[in-house]
PDB file of C-alpha atoms in Angstrom:
ATOM      1  CA  MET D  95     106.238 146.586  92.037  1.00  0.00           C
ATOM      2  CA  ARG D  96     103.924 144.111  93.732  1.00  0.00           C
ATOM      3  CA  TYR D  97     102.944 142.919  90.675  1.00  0.00           C
ATOM      4  CA  LEU D  98     106.615 142.289  88.542  1.00  0.00           C
ATOM      5  CA  LEU D  99     108.102 141.206  92.512  1.00  0.00           C
ATOM      6  CA  SER D 100     104.960 138.233  92.637  1.00  0.00           C
ATOM      7  CA  ILE D 101     106.562 137.527  88.070  1.00  0.00           C
ATOM      8  CA  TYR D 102     110.243 137.131  90.481  1.00  0.00           C
ATOM      9  CA  GLN D 103     109.058 134.808  93.353  1.00  0.00           C
ATOM     10  CA  ARG D 104     107.138 133.173  90.778  1.00  0.00           C
ATOM     11  CA  ALA D 105     110.826 132.647  88.168  1.00  0.00           C
ATOM     12  CA  ILE D 106     112.511 131.336  91.579  1.00  0.00           C
ATOM     13  CA  ASN D 107     110.002 128.932  92.680  1.00  0.00           C
ATOM     14  CA  LEU D 108     109.385 127.602  89.341  1.00  0.00           C
ATOM     15  CA  HIS D 109     113.672 127.288  89.002  1.00  0.00           C
ATOM     16  CA  PHE D 110     114.023 125.467  92.200  1.00  0.00           C
ATOM     17  CA  LEU D 111     111.535 122.867  91.586  1.00  0.00           C
ATOM     18  CA  ARG D 112     112.660 122.200  87.588  1.00  0.00           C
ATOM     19  CA  TRP D 113     116.028 121.964  88.463  1.00  0.00           C
ATOM     20  CA  GLY D 114     115.797 119.867  91.736  1.00  0.00           C
ATOM     21  CA  ARG D 115     114.154 117.271  89.934  1.00  0.00           C
ATOM     22  CA  TYR D 116     117.998 117.188  87.848  1.00  0.00           C
ATOM     23  CA  ARG D 117     120.062 117.664  91.464  1.00  0.00           C
ATOM     24  CA  ALA D 118     122.792 115.273  89.092  1.00  0.00           C
ATOM     25  CA  ASP D 119     122.883 117.335  86.377  1.00  0.00           C
ATOM     26  CA  VAL D 120     123.040 120.516  88.533  1.00  0.00           C
ATOM     27  CA  LEU D 121     125.817 119.288  89.444  1.00  0.00           C
ATOM     28  CA  VAL D 122     128.230 117.863  87.285  1.00  0.00           C
ATOM     29  CA  TRP D 123     127.510 121.531  85.444  1.00  0.00           C
ATOM     30  CA  ILE D 124     128.448 124.022  88.233  1.00  0.00           C
ATOM     31  CA  VAL D 125     131.517 121.224  88.802  1.00  0.00           C
ATOM     32  CA  THR D 126     132.356 121.648  85.002  1.00  0.00           C
ATOM     33  CA  ILE D 127     132.173 125.646  85.306  1.00  0.00           C
ATOM     34  CA  TRP D 128     134.813 125.458  88.577  1.00  0.00           C
ATOM     35  CA  CYS D 129     136.936 123.461  86.669  1.00  0.00           C
ATOM     36  CA  THR D 130     137.654 125.980  84.557  1.00  0.00           C
ATOM     37  CA  LEU D 131     137.504 128.730  86.753  1.00  0.00           C
ATOM     38  CA  GLY D 132     139.923 126.861  88.871  1.00  0.00           C
ATOM     39  CA  ILE D 133     142.023 126.652  85.234  1.00  0.00           C
ATOM     40  CA  GLN D 134     142.027 130.764  84.840  1.00  0.00           C
ATOM     41  CA  ALA D 135     143.291 131.316  88.997  1.00  0.00           C
ATOM     42  CA  VAL D 136     145.955 128.134  88.339  1.00  0.00           C
ATOM     43  CA  PHE D 137     146.275 130.461  84.816  1.00  0.00           C
ATOM     44  CA  LEU D 138     146.558 134.349  86.765  1.00  0.00           C
ATOM     45  CA  TYR D 139     148.728 132.983  90.113  1.00  0.00           C
ATOM     46  CA  VAL D 140     151.343 131.936  87.000  1.00  0.00           C
ATOM     47  CA  THR D 141     151.136 134.778  84.227  1.00  0.00           C
ATOM     48  CA  PHE D 142     151.664 136.780  87.845  1.00  0.00           C
ATOM     49  CA  THR D 143     154.488 134.703  88.822  1.00  0.00           C
ATOM     50  CA  VAL D 144     156.945 134.105  86.308  1.00  0.00           C
ATOM     51  CA  SER D 145     156.371 138.688  85.245  1.00  0.00           C
ATOM     52  CA  GLY D 146     157.943 139.025  88.995  1.00  0.00           C
ATOM     53  CA  GLY D 147     154.698 141.362  90.047  1.00  0.00           C
ATOM     54  CA  ASN D 148     154.664 143.076  87.892  1.00  0.00           C
ATOM     55  CA  PHE D 149     151.577 142.669  86.229  1.00  0.00           C
ATOM     56  CA  PHE D 150     150.299 145.647  84.507  1.00  0.00           C
ATOM     57  CA  GLY D 151     151.132 148.016  87.102  1.00  0.00           C
ATOM     58  CA  TYR D 152     148.065 145.620  89.520  1.00  0.00           C
ATOM     59  CA  THR D 153     149.600 143.847  92.832  1.00  0.00           C
ATOM     60  CA  ALA D 154     148.991 140.596  94.188  1.00  0.00           C
ATOM     61  CA  ASN D 155     145.843 141.380  96.389  1.00  0.00           C
ATOM     62  CA  GLU D 156     144.946 143.345  93.739  1.00  0.00           C
ATOM     63  CA  VAL D 157     144.666 140.395  91.257  1.00  0.00           C
ATOM     64  CA  ILE D 158     143.140 138.321  93.632  1.00  0.00           C
ATOM     65  CA  GLY D 159     140.533 140.961  94.987  1.00  0.00           C
ATOM     66  CA  TYR D 160     139.616 141.479  91.243  1.00  0.00           C
ATOM     67  CA  PHE D 161     138.640 137.499  90.885  1.00  0.00           C
ATOM     68  CA  GLY D 162     136.723 138.156  93.891  1.00  0.00           C
ATOM     69  CA  MET D 163     134.614 140.873  92.048  1.00  0.00           C
ATOM     70  CA  ALA D 164     134.698 139.127  89.276  1.00  0.00           C
ATOM     71  CA  LEU D 165     133.348 136.070  90.219  1.00  0.00           C
ATOM     72  CA  VAL D 166     130.438 138.221  92.781  1.00  0.00           C
ATOM     73  CA  ALA D 167     129.084 140.022  89.608  1.00  0.00           C
ATOM     74  CA  THR D 168     129.641 137.257  87.757  1.00  0.00           C
ATOM     75  CA  GLY D 169     127.220 135.275  89.441  1.00  0.00           C
ATOM     76  CA  ILE D 170     124.814 138.855  89.904  1.00  0.00           C
ATOM     77  CA  ALA D 171     124.852 139.063  86.402  1.00  0.00           C
ATOM     78  CA  GLU D 172     124.150 135.338  85.203  1.00  0.00           C
ATOM     79  CA  SER D 173     121.957 134.420  87.461  1.00  0.00           C
ATOM     80  CA  ILE D 174     119.827 136.228  85.735  1.00  0.00           C
ATOM     81  CA  ILE D 175     120.333 137.218  82.595  1.00  0.00           C
ATOM     82  CA  VAL D 176     120.927 133.923  81.629  1.00  0.00           C
ATOM     83  CA  GLY D 177     117.743 132.928  80.606  1.00  0.00           C
ATOM     84  CA  VAL D 178     118.668 135.113  77.310  1.00  0.00           C
ATOM     85  CA  ILE D 179     120.891 133.110  76.129  1.00  0.00           C
ATOM     86  CA  ILE D 180     119.505 130.390  76.550  1.00  0.00           C
ATOM     87  CA  SER D 181     115.911 130.805  75.921  1.00  0.00           C
ATOM     88  CA  LEU D 182     115.633 133.205  73.403  1.00  0.00           C
ATOM     89  CA  ASN D 183     117.057 131.530  70.559  1.00  0.00           C
ATOM     90  CA  LYS D 184     114.807 128.449  70.753  1.00  0.00           C
ATOM     91  CA  ALA D 185     111.672 131.119  70.957  1.00  0.00           C
ATOM     92  CA  VAL D 186     112.594 131.902  67.131  1.00  0.00           C
ATOM     93  CA  TRP D 187     113.585 128.644  66.468  1.00  0.00           C
ATOM     94  CA  ARG D 188     110.071 127.257  67.681  1.00  0.00           C
ATOM     95  CA  GLY D 189     107.234 130.786  66.810  1.00  0.00           C
ATOM     96  CA  ASN D 190     106.578 131.500  70.541  1.00  0.00           C
ATOM     97  CA  LEU D 191     108.084 134.685  70.581  1.00  0.00           C
ATOM     98  CA  ASP D 192     104.531 135.684  69.368  1.00  0.00           C
ATOM     99  CA  HIS D 193     103.311 134.308  72.476  1.00  0.00           C
ATOM    100  CA  TRP D 194     105.919 135.985  74.258  1.00  0.00           C
ATOM    101  CA  LEU D 195     105.305 139.294  72.827  1.00  0.00           C
ATOM    102  CA  LEU D 196     101.075 138.778  73.552  1.00  0.00           C
ATOM    103  CA  GLN D 197     101.577 137.738  77.497  1.00  0.00           C
ATOM    104  CA  PRO D 198     100.963 140.545  79.934  1.00  0.00           C
ATOM    105  CA  PRO D 199     104.047 140.897  81.300  1.00  0.00           C
ATOM    106  CA  PRO D 200     106.917 143.226  79.506  1.00  0.00           C
ATOM    107  CA  PHE D 201     108.857 141.931  77.149  1.00  0.00           C
ATOM    108  CA  LEU D 202     112.238 142.317  78.925  1.00  0.00           C
ATOM    109  CA  LEU D 203     110.780 140.948  81.720  1.00  0.00           C
ATOM    110  CA  ARG D 204     109.559 137.370  80.264  1.00  0.00           C
ATOM    111  CA  LEU D 205     112.417 137.461  79.392  1.00  0.00           C
ATOM    112  CA  VAL D 206     114.662 137.597  82.481  1.00  0.00           C
ATOM    113  CA  THR D 207     113.067 135.679  83.752  1.00  0.00           C
ATOM    114  CA  GLU D 208     112.376 132.772  81.504  1.00  0.00           C
ATOM    115  CA  GLU D 209     115.152 131.115  82.622  1.00  0.00           C
ATOM    116  CA  LEU D 210     116.932 132.117  85.753  1.00  0.00           C
ATOM    117  CA  GLY D 211     120.626 130.393  86.810  1.00  0.00           C
ATOM    118  CA  ILE D 212     121.191 130.830  90.583  1.00  0.00           C
ATOM    119  CA  VAL D 213     121.286 127.253  91.117  1.00  0.00           C
ATOM    120  CA  TRP D 214     124.410 127.052  88.654  1.00  0.00           C
ATOM    121  CA  TYR D 215     125.414 130.847  89.899  1.00  0.00           C
ATOM    122  CA  TRP D 216     125.259 131.257  93.297  1.00  0.00           C
ATOM    123  CA  PRO D 217     128.802 129.705  94.340  1.00  0.00           C
ATOM    124  CA  HIS D 218     129.880 132.847  92.233  1.00  0.00           C
ATOM    125  CA  VAL D 219     128.540 135.008  94.103  1.00  0.00           C
ATOM    126  CA  VAL D 220     129.134 133.164  97.563  1.00  0.00           C
ATOM    127  CA  VAL D 221     133.310 132.324  96.746  1.00  0.00           C
ATOM    128  CA  GLY D 222     133.693 135.218  95.220  1.00  0.00           C
ATOM    129  CA  SER D 223     132.510 137.892  98.296  1.00  0.00           C
ATOM    130  CA  GLY D 224     135.296 135.183 100.592  1.00  0.00           C
ATOM    131  CA  ILE D 225     137.986 135.954  97.962  1.00  0.00           C
ATOM    132  CA  ILE D 226     136.948 139.979  98.554  1.00  0.00           C
ATOM    133  CA  PHE D 227     136.993 140.170 101.858  1.00  0.00           C
ATOM    134  CA  TRP D 228     140.404 138.270 102.390  1.00  0.00           C
ATOM    135  CA  ALA D 229     142.155 140.393  98.991  1.00  0.00           C
ATOM    136  CA  PHE D 230     140.263 143.627 100.246  1.00  0.00           C
ATOM    137  CA  PRO D 231     140.959 145.636 103.157  1.00  0.00           C
ATOM    138  CA  VAL D 232     137.230 146.548 105.445  1.00  0.00           C
ATOM    139  CA  SER D 233     137.430 149.828 104.695  1.00  0.00           C
ATOM    140  CA  LEU D 234     136.921 148.452 100.963  1.00  0.00           C
ATOM    141  CA  TRP D 235     134.754 146.340 101.592  1.00  0.00           C
ATOM    142  CA  PHE D 236     131.600 148.042 100.568  1.00  0.00           C
ATOM    143  CA  MET D 237     133.596 149.740  97.353  1.00  0.00           C
ATOM    144  CA  ALA D 238     134.231 146.398  95.901  1.00  0.00           C
ATOM    145  CA  PHE D 239     129.860 144.786  96.737  1.00  0.00           C
ATOM    146  CA  LEU D 240     128.578 148.183  94.600  1.00  0.00           C
ATOM    147  CA  THR D 241     131.395 148.073  92.452  1.00  0.00           C
ATOM    148  CA  ALA D 242     130.692 144.735  91.705  1.00  0.00           C
ATOM    149  CA  PHE D 243     127.012 145.523  90.723  1.00  0.00           C
ATOM    150  CA  VAL D 244     127.630 148.084  88.951  1.00  0.00           C
ATOM    151  CA  ALA D 245     129.693 146.027  86.673  1.00  0.00           C
ATOM    152  CA  SER D 246     126.590 143.152  86.458  1.00  0.00           C
ATOM    153  CA  THR D 247     124.328 145.693  85.189  1.00  0.00           C
ATOM    154  CA  ILE D 248     126.968 146.354  82.249  1.00  0.00           C
ATOM    155  CA  GLU D 249     127.388 142.297  81.901  1.00  0.00           C
ATOM    156  CA  MET D 250     123.427 142.065  81.392  1.00  0.00           C
ATOM    157  CA  ALA D 251     123.226 144.808  79.257  1.00  0.00           C
ATOM    158  CA  LEU D 252     126.048 143.626  77.186  1.00  0.00           C
ATOM    159  CA  VAL D 253     124.620 140.348  77.209  1.00  0.00           C
ATOM    160  CA  LEU D 254     120.970 141.553  75.552  1.00  0.00           C
ATOM    161  CA  LEU D 255     123.098 143.872  73.015  1.00  0.00           C
ATOM    162  CA  PHE D 256     124.579 139.911  71.736  1.00  0.00           C
ATOM    163  CA  CYS D 257     121.733 138.038  71.584  1.00  0.00           C
ATOM    164  CA  ILE D 258     118.681 140.491  70.814  1.00  0.00           C
ATOM    165  CA  PRO D 259     119.556 139.624  67.120  1.00  0.00           C
ATOM    166  CA  SER D 260     118.792 137.287  67.016  1.00  0.00           C
ATOM    167  CA  ILE D 261     115.344 137.896  67.757  1.00  0.00           C
ATOM    168  CA  ARG D 262     115.270 139.258  63.401  1.00  0.00           C
ATOM    169  CA  TRP D 263     118.207 136.624  62.380  1.00  0.00           C
ATOM    170  CA  GLY D 264     116.098 133.607  64.360  1.00  0.00           C
ATOM    171  CA  ARG D 265     119.502 131.446  62.525  1.00  0.00           C
ATOM    172  CA  TRP D 266     122.253 132.410  64.629  1.00  0.00           C
ATOM    173  CA  ASP D 267     122.729 130.619  68.624  1.00  0.00           C
ATOM    174  CA  PRO D 268     124.272 132.691  70.646  1.00  0.00           C
ATOM    175  CA  TYR D 269     124.818 130.331  73.195  1.00  0.00           C
ATOM    176  CA  GLU D 270     127.579 129.253  71.046  1.00  0.00           C
ATOM    177  CA  GLY D 271     130.698 131.129  72.115  1.00  0.00           C
ATOM    178  CA  LEU D 272     129.794 133.691  73.723  1.00  0.00           C
ATOM    179  CA  TRP D 273     129.235 132.373  76.995  1.00  0.00           C
ATOM    180  CA  GLU D 274     132.896 130.964  76.462  1.00  0.00           C
ATOM    181  CA  TYR D 275     134.873 134.200  75.125  1.00  0.00           C
ATOM    182  CA  MET D 276     133.254 135.443  78.758  1.00  0.00           C
ATOM    183  CA  GLU D 277     134.007 132.570  81.041  1.00  0.00           C
ATOM    184  CA  ASN D 278     138.035 133.242  79.467  1.00  0.00           C
ATOM    185  CA  ALA D 279     138.349 136.776  78.713  1.00  0.00           C
ATOM    186  CA  ARG D 280     136.921 138.060  82.662  1.00  0.00           C
ATOM    187  CA  SER D 281     140.532 136.497  83.967  1.00  0.00           C
ATOM    188  CA  ILE D 282     143.376 138.921  83.729  1.00  0.00           C
ATOM    189  CA  PRO D 283     142.636 142.788  85.010  1.00  0.00           C
ATOM    190  CA  ILE D 284     144.356 144.809  81.482  1.00  0.00           C
ATOM    191  CA  GLY D 285     142.907 148.032  82.817  1.00  0.00           C
ATOM    192  CA  ARG D 286     146.243 149.809  82.975  1.00  0.00           C
ATOM    193  CA  SER D 287     147.101 148.033  79.656  1.00  0.00           C
ATOM    194  CA  GLY D 288     148.072 150.548  77.518  1.00  0.00           C
ATOM    195  CA  SER D 289     147.396 148.047  74.893  1.00  0.00           C
ATOM    196  CA  PHE D 290     144.816 149.542  72.368  1.00  0.00           C
ATOM    197  CA  MET D 291     144.627 145.525  70.883  1.00  0.00           C
ATOM    198  CA  LEU D 292     143.944 144.311  74.198  1.00  0.00           C
ATOM    199  CA  TRP D 293     140.713 146.359  74.971  1.00  0.00           C
ATOM    200  CA  LEU D 294     139.048 145.781  71.982  1.00  0.00           C
ATOM    201  CA  ALA D 295     139.721 142.080  72.877  1.00  0.00           C
ATOM    202  CA  SER D 296     138.252 142.361  75.817  1.00  0.00           C
ATOM    203  CA  PHE D 297     135.671 144.628  74.798  1.00  0.00           C
ATOM    204  CA  GLY D 298     132.528 142.033  76.354  1.00  0.00           C
ATOM    205  CA  VAL D 299     134.385 141.482  80.101  1.00  0.00           C
ATOM    206  CA  LEU D 300     136.364 145.588  80.532  1.00  0.00           C
ATOM    207  CA  GLN D 301     133.451 146.138  83.026  1.00  0.00           C
ATOM    208  CA  TYR D 302     135.436 144.707  85.581  1.00  0.00           C
ATOM    209  CA  SER D 303     138.476 145.982  84.711  1.00  0.00           C
ATOM    210  CA  LEU D 304     137.320 149.130  86.043  1.00  0.00           C
ATOM    211  CA  ALA D 305     135.655 147.934  87.984  1.00  0.00           C
ATOM    212  CA  LEU D 306     139.484 147.053  90.469  1.00  0.00           C
ATOM    213  CA  GLU D 307     140.132 150.643  88.942  1.00  0.00           C
ATOM    214  CA  VAL D 308     137.319 152.739  91.332  1.00  0.00           C
ATOM    215  CA  ILE D 309     137.930 150.000  94.772  1.00  0.00           C
ATOM    216  CA  THR D 310     141.829 151.143  94.001  1.00  0.00           C
ATOM    217  CA  GLY D 311     140.609 154.882  93.211  1.00  0.00           C
ATOM    218  CA  ARG D 312     141.657 155.386  90.223  1.00  0.00           C
ATOM    219  CA  LEU D 313     138.310 154.789  88.793  1.00  0.00           C
ATOM    220  CA  SER D 314     135.139 157.639  89.942  1.00  0.00           C
ATOM    221  CA  LEU D 315     132.505 155.498  90.086  1.00  0.00           C
ATOM    222  CA  LEU D 316     129.809 157.349  88.813  1.00  0.00           C
ATOM    223  CA  ILE D 317     131.981 157.191  84.809  1.00  0.00           C
ATOM    224  CA  LEU D 318     131.803 153.515  85.727  1.00  0.00           C
ATOM    225  CA  LEU D 319     127.079 154.180  86.412  1.00  0.00           C
ATOM    226  CA  LEU D 320     127.202 157.079  83.034  1.00  0.00           C
ATOM    227  CA  ILE D 321     128.770 153.592  81.277  1.00  0.00           C
ATOM    228  CA  SER D 322     125.767 151.307  82.886  1.00  0.00           C
ATOM    229  CA  VAL D 323     123.211 153.175  81.747  1.00  0.00           C
ATOM    230  CA  GLY D 324     124.678 153.935  77.765  1.00  0.00           C
ATOM    231  CA  VAL D 325     124.920 150.024  77.247  1.00  0.00           C
ATOM    232  CA  TRP D 326     121.754 149.890  79.234  1.00  0.00           C
ATOM    233  CA  SER D 327     119.974 152.568  76.787  1.00  0.00           C
ATOM    234  CA  LEU D 328     121.057 150.516  73.793  1.00  0.00           C
ATOM    235  CA  ALA D 329     120.178 147.983  74.543  1.00  0.00           C
ATOM    236  CA  LEU D 330     116.852 149.027  75.731  1.00  0.00           C
ATOM    237  CA  LEU D 331     117.024 150.728  72.381  1.00  0.00           C
ATOM    238  CA  MET D 332     117.494 148.144  70.716  1.00  0.00           C
ATOM    239  CA  LEU D 333     115.275 145.462  72.234  1.00  0.00           C
ATOM    240  CA  LYS D 334     112.173 148.099  71.343  1.00  0.00           C
ATOM    241  CA  LEU D 335     113.785 148.359  67.129  1.00  0.00           C
ATOM    242  CA  LEU D 336     114.110 144.898  66.646  1.00  0.00           C
ATOM    243  CA  ILE D 337     110.761 144.111  68.328  1.00  0.00           C
ATOM    244  CA  ARG D 338     109.244 146.427  65.941  1.00  0.00           C
ATOM    245  CA  THR D 339     110.972 144.625  62.861  1.00  0.00           C
ATOM    246  CA  TYR D 340     110.610 141.106  64.328  1.00  0.00           C
ATOM    247  CA  GLY D 341     105.717 142.767  64.305  1.00  0.00           C
ATOM    248  CA  SER D 342     105.585 144.173  61.798  1.00  0.00           C
ATOM    249  CA  ALA D 343     107.713 141.045  59.557  1.00  0.00           C
ATOM    250  CA  SER D 344     105.409 139.042  61.068  1.00  0.00           C
ATOM    251  CA  SER D 345     102.541 140.732  60.336  1.00  0.00           C
TER     252      SER D 345
END
């Protein structure tokens, strides 16, 4: 455990040192992200108002709380897993994946510490936490943050499921399309919608709608935990199979 924590500590230090040299780029990136989130918030408000408050059966505070919870979960998930999107395809294209596989740290640990997103996504956690404190009563704060964390683990596993095939098919860039989809699709809770197509279209961010159902007492936290375990099991199995395939191909 001490060894693993030391790797994370060094990765975090390197992350801040690296982006400390490009403050202007980081600022522009953060502003761009928050312009997108601002547009989502306006869209959410307009849609809720036009629907006369009948937004799939959610109250105004639940919709606002959902937005805050999604921000916190996204900030946690993408601060850790963003390196998969940024670094994995480059490692494959440049032929560095064999070097990764030969390093002492476990491959998954190397994958998630190669590039962190703390500098970019800490505002998500801060602002999202403020929204949670404002939208939900004190009695729900602990559950809101707990479910947000569990939802973030599901997003991490889903990103791995989307990106791991680039180990085997190295010409696919998971950065294209995946980022925009997850940023835009998570803005509306659809857990109480009866539309199968809407659920299918929101597959990659459905965990946030389920998290809101847990917060409001309509769904058991155990179910959300089981979903996280199931998705992570599938992601790790795929990672193991594809690494084995890649190794046999390179040998």
